[in-house]
Short mmCIF file of C-alpha atoms in Angstrom, two decimals:
data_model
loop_
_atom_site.label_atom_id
_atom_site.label_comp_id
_atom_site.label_asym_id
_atom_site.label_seq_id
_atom_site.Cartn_x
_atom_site.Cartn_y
_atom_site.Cartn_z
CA UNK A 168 0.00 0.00 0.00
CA UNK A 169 1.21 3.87 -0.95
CA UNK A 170 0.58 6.94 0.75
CA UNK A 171 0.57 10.38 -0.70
CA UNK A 172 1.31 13.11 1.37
CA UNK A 173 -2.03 14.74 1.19
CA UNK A 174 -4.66 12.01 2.59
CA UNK A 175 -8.55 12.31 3.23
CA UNK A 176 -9.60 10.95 6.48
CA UNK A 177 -11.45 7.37 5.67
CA UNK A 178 -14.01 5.31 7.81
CA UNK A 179 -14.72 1.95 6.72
CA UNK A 180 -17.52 -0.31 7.68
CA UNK A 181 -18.42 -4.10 6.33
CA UNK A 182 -20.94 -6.59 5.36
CA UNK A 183 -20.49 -9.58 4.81
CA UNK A 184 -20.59 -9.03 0.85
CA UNK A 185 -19.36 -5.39 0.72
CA UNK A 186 -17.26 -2.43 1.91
CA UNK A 187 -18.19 0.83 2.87
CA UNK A 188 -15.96 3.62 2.73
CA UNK A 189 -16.58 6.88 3.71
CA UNK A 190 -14.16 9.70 2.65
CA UNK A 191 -13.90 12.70 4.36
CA UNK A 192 -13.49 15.15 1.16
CA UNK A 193 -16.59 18.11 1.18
CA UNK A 194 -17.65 19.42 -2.87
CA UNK A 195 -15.22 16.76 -4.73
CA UNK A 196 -14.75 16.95 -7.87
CA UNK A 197 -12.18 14.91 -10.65
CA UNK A 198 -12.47 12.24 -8.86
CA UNK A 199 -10.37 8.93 -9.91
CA UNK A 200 -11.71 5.84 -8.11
CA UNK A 201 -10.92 2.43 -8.92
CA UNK A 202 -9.62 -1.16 -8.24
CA UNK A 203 -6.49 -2.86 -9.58
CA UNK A 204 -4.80 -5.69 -8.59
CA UNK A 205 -6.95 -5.60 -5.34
CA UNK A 206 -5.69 -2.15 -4.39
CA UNK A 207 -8.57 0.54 -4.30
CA UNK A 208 -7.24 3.84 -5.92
CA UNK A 209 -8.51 7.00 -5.25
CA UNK A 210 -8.14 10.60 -6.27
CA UNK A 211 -9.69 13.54 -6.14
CA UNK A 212 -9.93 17.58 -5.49
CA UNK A 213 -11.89 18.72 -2.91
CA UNK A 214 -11.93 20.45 0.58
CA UNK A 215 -10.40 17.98 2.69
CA UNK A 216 -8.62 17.43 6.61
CA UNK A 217 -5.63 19.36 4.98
CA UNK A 218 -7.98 22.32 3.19
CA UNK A 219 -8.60 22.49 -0.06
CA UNK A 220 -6.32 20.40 -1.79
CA UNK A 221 -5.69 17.07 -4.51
CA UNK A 222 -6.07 14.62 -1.99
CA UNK A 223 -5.19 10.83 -2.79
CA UNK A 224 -4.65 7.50 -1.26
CA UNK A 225 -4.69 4.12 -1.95
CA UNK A 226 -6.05 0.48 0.23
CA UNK A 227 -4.73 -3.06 -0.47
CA UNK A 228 -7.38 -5.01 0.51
CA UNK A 229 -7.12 -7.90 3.19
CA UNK A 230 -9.00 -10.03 0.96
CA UNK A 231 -9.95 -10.65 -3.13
CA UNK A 232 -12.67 -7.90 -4.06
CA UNK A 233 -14.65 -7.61 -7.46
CA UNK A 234 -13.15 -4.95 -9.58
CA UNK A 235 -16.47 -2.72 -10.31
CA UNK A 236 -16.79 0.19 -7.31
CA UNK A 237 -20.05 2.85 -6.80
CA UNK A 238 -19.09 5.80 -5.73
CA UNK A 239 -21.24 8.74 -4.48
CA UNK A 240 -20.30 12.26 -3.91
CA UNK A 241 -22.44 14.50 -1.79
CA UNK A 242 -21.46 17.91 -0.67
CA UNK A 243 -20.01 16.46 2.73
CA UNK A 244 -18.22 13.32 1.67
CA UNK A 245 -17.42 10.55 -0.82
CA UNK A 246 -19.16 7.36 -0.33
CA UNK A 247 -17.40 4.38 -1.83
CA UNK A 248 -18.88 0.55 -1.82
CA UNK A 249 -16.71 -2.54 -2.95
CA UNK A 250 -17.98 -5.68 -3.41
CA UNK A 251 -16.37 -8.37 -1.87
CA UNK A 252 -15.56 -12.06 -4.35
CA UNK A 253 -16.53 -14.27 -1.39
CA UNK A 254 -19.63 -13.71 1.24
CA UNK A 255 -17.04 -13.64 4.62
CA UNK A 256 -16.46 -11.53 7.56
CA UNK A 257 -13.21 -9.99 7.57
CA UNK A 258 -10.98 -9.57 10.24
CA UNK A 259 -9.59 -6.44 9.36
CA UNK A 260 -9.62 -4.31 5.99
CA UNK A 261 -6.53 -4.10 4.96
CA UNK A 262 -3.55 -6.06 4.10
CA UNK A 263 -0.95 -5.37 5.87
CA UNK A 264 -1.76 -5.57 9.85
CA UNK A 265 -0.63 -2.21 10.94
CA UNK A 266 -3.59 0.07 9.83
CA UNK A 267 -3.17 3.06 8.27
CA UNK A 268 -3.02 6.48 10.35
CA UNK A 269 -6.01 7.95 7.85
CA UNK A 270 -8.25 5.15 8.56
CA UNK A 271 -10.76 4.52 11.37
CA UNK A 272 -13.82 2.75 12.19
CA UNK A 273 -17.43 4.55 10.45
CA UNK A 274 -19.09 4.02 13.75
CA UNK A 275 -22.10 5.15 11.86
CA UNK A 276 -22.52 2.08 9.49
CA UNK A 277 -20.15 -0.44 12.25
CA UNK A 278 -22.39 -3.65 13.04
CA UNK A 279 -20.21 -6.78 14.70
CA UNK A 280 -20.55 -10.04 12.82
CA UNK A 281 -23.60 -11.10 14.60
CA UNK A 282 -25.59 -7.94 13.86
CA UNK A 283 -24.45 -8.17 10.28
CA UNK A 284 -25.69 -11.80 10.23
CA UNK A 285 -29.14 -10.24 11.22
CA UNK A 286 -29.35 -7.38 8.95
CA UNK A 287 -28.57 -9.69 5.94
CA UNK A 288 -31.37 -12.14 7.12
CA UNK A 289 -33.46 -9.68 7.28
CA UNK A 290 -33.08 -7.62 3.99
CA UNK A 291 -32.89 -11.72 2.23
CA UNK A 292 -36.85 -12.28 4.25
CA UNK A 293 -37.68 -8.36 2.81
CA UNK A 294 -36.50 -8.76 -0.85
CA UNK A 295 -38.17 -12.26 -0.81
CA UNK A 296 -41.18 -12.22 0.62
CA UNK A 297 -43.32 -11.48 -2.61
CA UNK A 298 -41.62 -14.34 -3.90
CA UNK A 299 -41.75 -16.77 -1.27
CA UNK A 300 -45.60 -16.17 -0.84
CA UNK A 301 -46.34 -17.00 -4.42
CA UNK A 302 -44.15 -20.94 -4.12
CA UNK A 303 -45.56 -21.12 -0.72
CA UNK A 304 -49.26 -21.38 -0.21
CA UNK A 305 -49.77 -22.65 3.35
CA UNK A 306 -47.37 -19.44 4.25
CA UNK A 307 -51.12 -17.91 5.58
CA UNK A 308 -51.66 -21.34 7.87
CA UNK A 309 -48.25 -20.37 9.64
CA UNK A 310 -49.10 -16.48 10.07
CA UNK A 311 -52.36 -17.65 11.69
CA UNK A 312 -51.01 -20.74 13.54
CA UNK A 313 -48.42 -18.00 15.31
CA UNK A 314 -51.17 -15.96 15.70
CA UNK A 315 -53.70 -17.96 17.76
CA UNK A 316 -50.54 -19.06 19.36
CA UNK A 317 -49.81 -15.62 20.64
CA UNK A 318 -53.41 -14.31 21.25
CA UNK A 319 -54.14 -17.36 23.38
CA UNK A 320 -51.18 -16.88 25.33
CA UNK A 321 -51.86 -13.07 25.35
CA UNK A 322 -55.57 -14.03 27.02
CA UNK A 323 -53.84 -16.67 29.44
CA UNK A 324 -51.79 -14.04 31.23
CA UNK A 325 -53.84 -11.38 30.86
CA UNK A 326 -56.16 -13.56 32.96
CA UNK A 327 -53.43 -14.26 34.99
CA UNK A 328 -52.57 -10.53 35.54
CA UNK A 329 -55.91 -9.60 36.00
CA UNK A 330 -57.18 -11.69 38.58
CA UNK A 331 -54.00 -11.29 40.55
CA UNK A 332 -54.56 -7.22 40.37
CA UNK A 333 -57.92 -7.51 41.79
CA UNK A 334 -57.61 -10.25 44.63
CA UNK A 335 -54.51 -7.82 45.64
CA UNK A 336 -56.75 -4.61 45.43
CA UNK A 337 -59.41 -6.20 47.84
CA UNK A 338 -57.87 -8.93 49.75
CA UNK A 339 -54.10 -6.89 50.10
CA UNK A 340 -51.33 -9.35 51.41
CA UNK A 341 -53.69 -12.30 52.36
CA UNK A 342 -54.10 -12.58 48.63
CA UNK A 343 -49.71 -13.74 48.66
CA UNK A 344 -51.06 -16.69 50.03
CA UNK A 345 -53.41 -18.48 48.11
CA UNK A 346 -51.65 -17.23 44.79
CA UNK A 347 -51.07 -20.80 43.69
CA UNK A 348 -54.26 -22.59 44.64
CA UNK A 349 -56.17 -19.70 42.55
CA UNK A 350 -54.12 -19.32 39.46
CA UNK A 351 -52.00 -22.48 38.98
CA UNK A 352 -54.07 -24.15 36.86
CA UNK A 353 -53.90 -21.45 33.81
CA UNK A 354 -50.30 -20.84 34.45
CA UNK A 355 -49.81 -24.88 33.88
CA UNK A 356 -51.18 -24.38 30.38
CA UNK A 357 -50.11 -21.29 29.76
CA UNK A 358 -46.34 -22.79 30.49
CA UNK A 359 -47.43 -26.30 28.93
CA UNK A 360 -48.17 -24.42 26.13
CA UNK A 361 -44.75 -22.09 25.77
CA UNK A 362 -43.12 -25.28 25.16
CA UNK A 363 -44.06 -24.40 21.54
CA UNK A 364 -41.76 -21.64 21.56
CA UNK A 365 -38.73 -24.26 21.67
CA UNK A 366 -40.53 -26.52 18.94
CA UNK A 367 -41.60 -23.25 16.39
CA UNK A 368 -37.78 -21.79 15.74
CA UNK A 369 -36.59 -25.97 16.16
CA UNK A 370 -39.08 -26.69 12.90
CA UNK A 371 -38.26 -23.32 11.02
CA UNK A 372 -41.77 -21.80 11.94
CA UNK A 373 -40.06 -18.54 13.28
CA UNK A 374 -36.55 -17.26 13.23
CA UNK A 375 -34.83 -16.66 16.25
CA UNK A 376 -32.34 -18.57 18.32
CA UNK A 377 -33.34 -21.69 20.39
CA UNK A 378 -31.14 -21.79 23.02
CA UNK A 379 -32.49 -18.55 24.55
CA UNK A 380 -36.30 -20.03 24.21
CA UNK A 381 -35.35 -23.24 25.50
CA UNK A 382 -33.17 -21.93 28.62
CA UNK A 383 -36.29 -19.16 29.45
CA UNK A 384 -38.99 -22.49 28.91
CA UNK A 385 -37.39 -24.94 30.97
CA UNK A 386 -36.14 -22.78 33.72
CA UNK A 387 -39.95 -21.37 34.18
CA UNK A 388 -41.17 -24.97 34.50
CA UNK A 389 -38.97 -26.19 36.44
CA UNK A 390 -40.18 -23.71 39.05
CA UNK A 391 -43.67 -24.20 38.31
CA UNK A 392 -43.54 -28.36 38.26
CA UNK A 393 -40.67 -29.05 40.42
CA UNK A 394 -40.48 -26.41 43.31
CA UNK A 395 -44.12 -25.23 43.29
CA UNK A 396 -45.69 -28.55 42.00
CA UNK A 397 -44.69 -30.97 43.99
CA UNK A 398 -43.77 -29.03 47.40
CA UNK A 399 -47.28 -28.32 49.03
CA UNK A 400 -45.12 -26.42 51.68
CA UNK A 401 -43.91 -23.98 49.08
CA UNK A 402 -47.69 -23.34 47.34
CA UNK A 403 -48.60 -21.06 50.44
CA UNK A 404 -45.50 -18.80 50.54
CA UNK A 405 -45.67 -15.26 49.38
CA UNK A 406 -42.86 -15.67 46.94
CA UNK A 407 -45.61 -18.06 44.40
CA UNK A 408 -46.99 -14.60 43.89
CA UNK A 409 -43.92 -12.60 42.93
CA UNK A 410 -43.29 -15.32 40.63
CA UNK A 411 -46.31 -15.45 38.86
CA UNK A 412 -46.99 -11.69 38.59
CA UNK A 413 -43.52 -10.97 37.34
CA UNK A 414 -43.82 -14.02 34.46
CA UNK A 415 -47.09 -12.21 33.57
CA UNK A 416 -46.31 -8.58 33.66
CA UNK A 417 -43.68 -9.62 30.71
CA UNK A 418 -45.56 -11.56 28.68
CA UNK A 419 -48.91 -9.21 28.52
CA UNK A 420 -46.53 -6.80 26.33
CA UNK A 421 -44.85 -9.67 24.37
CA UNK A 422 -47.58 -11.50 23.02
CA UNK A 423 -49.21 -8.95 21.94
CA UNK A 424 -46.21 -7.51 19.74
CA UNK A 425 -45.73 -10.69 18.28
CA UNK A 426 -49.48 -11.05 17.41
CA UNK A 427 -49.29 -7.65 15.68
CA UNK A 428 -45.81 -8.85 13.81
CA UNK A 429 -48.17 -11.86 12.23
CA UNK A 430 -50.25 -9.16 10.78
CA UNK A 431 -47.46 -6.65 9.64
CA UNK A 432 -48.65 -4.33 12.17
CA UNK A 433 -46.62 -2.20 14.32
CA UNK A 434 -47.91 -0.17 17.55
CA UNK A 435 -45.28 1.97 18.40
CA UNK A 436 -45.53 2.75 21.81
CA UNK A 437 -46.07 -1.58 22.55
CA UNK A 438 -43.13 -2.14 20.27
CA UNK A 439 -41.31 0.64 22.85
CA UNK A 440 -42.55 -2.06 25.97
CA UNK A 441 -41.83 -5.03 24.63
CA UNK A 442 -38.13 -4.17 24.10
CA UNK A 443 -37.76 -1.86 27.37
CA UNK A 444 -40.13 -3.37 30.27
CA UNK A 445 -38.17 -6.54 30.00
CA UNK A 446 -34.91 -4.51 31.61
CA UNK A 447 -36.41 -4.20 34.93
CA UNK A 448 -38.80 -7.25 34.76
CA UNK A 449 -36.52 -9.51 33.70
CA UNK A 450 -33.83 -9.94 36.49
CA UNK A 451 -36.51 -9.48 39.20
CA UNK A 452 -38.34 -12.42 38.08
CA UNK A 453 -35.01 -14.37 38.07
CA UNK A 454 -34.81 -13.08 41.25
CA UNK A 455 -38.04 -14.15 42.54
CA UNK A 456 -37.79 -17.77 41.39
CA UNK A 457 -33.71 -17.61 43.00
CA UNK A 458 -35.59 -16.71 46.36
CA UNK A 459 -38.03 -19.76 45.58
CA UNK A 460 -35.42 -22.09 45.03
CA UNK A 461 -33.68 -21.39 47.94
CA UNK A 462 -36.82 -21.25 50.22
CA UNK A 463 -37.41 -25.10 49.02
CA UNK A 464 -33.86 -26.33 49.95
CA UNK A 465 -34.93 -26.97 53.54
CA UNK A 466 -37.74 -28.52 52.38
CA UNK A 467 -36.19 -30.96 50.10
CA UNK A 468 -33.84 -32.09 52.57
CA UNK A 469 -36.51 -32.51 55.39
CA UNK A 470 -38.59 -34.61 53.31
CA UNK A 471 -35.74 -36.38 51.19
CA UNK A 472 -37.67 -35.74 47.98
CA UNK A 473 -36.57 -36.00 44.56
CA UNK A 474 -33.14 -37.33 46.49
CA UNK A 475 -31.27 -39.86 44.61
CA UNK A 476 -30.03 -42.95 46.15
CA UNK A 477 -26.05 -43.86 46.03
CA UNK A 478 -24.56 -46.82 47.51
CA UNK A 479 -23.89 -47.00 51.12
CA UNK A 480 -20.15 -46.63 51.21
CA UNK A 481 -20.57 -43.33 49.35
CA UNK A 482 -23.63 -42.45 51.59
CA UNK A 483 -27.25 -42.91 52.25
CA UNK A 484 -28.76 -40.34 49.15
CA UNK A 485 -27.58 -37.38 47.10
CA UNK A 486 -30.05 -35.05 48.61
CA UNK A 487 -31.64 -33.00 45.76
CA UNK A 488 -30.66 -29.47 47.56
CA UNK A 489 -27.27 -30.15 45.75
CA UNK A 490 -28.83 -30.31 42.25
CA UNK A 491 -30.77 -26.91 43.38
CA UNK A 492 -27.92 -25.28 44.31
CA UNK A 493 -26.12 -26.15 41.11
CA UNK A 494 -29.58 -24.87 39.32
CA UNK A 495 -28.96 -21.31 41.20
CA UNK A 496 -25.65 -21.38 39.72
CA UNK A 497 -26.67 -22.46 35.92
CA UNK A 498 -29.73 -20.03 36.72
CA UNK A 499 -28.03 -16.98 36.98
CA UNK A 500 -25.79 -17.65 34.01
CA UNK A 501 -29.05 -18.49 31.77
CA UNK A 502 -29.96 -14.84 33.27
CA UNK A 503 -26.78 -13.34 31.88
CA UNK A 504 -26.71 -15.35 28.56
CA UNK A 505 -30.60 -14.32 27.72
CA UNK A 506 -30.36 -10.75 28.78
CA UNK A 507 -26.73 -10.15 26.66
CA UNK A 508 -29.35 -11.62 24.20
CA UNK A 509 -32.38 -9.84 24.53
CA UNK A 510 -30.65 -6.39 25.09
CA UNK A 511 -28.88 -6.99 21.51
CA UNK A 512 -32.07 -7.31 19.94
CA UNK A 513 -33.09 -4.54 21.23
CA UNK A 514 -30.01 -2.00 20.15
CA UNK A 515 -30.55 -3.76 17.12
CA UNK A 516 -33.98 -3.11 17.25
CA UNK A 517 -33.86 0.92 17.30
CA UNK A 518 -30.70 1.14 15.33
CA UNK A 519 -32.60 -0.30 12.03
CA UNK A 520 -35.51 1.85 13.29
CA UNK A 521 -33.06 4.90 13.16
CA UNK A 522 -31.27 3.62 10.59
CA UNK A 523 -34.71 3.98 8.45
CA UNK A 524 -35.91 7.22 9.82
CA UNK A 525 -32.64 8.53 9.14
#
């Protein structure tokens, strides 16, 4: 790579079938832009970092790039996009390692690999959907199997909410205590029924990541079966209420949002909740069921439920408070793995959105 004494400041940004460039030169004009021999020349007059000037540099690329470039020149700056010969993520842009002192990040246009990933999938689902409507006719039977999926779970924990609202308004505390007897039978098949939301991204119905689903599913029922279900002890504490009204404060704003995404609807202010109540709700209802697993510890090893016999010489059981207290551990990780996940959708959420308005 050669640099010329006068140099534009350049930001760069990638996909994972194209370069961005951005260069820094306001009202350009003869402007020389091209690729040989992978090496992106440019040229051109203009007023630049170093005034108005002939300013010129030139990029070896890291990797093979197709020879045709689009340029655009506004009165601010120079945008320049390169295609790429291969669909990969690159490591770096250029060449050699040491980057050049012109060159630095567009923060503007900078997505990680992930995001990227995302964006692509989601312009690929845009530019195809026409398409993929007309070679698929039972595309209609999915939109309205997610839908009824959604609006019954919507109407499960609305019921859930509501009824918990009300007994609190009139009966106040005393209502903590008979939380389970009153609404664990629609919270059963309202969780019973989430199990879907492991089988619909597993099958291709949706597309989002399982592993997130599966870890928010199984975690929720194994608090509702294992520590609530089969612990009559634990069905009159206080804490089967915290539990239950956290798990249904979140979901009366999600299923909703995804009902309306069936339709190719968008509310803005529920779009807002959906991707901001979670930040509070979330960790305090990870909290709530942490304080429920640790009130049934005691219980467990009182009654010697769920233990698991081991030979004598070892010792009499393995008492199932052990495998609890591992859960609390794999618990709190789940809570870190799906809220690193959940927060990224949302920045990527309102970045497109901005992206768009912009």
């Amino acid at each position: 790579m050669t640099e010329c004494l006068e140099t534009p400041h350049v930001y760069w940004a990638q996909r994972h079938g194209e370069i961005y460039l951005r260069v820094e030169i306001s009202d350009a004009q003869s402007l020389s832009i091209g690729v040989e021999e992978n090496i992106l020349h440019f040229k051109g007059q203009g007023h630049g970092a170093k005034g108005e000037n002939e300013y010129e540099f030139s990029l070896e690329f890291l990797k093979p790039v197709k020879p045709e470039v689009k340029h655009k020149s506004t009165q601010r700056q120079v945008n320049i996009t390169v295609k790429k010969q291969e669909h990969v993520w690159w490591d770096r842009l250029t060449k050699q390692e040491k980057k050049p002192l012109f060159l630095a990040p567009d923060f503007d246009r900078w997505l990680d690999e992930s995001d990227a990933e995302m964006e692509l999938r989601e312009k690929e689902e845009k530019m195809n959907k026409i398409s993929i409507e007309s070679r698929v006719p039972f595309l209609g039977l999915k939109k309205g199997f997610l839908f009824m999926y959604n609006l019954v779970q919507f109407l499960g924990y609305s019921w859930i909410f509501v009824n918990m609202t009300v007994r609190l308004f009139i009966l106040g505390q005393d209502s903590f205590y008979d939380t389970f007897h009153t609404i664990a039978d629609v919270m059963y098949f309202c969780q019973m029924l989430a199990i879907m939301e492991v089988i619909n991204p597993a099958v291709g119905l949706v597309k989002t990541g399982i592993m997130p689903a599966f870890i928010q599913v199984m975690g929720r029922n194994f608090i509702l079966f294992v520590i609530f279900g089969t612990l009559a002890d634990m069905q009159n504490k206080p804490v089967v209420f915290f539990v239950f009204y956290l798990w249904s404060m979140i979901e009366i704003f999600r299923y909703p949002f995804y009902m309306l995404v069936c339709i190719d609807t968008e509310w803005k202010l529920l779009t807002w909740l959906k991707y901001t109540i979670w930040i509070p709700l979330y960790p305090l209802g990870v909290l709530a069921e942490a304080v429920a697993v640790i009130q049934s510890i005691p219980i467990f090893d009182e009654t010697k439920l769920l233990s698991i016999p081991v030979p004598k010489a070892i010792g009499t059981s393995l008492s199932f408070s052990f495998i609890l207290q591992l859960y609390l551990v794999i618990m709190f990780l789940g809570l870190f793995i799906n809220f690193r996940h959940l927060f990224k959708q949302r920045t990527r959420r309102f970045r497109t959105k901005k992206r768009k308005a912009n």
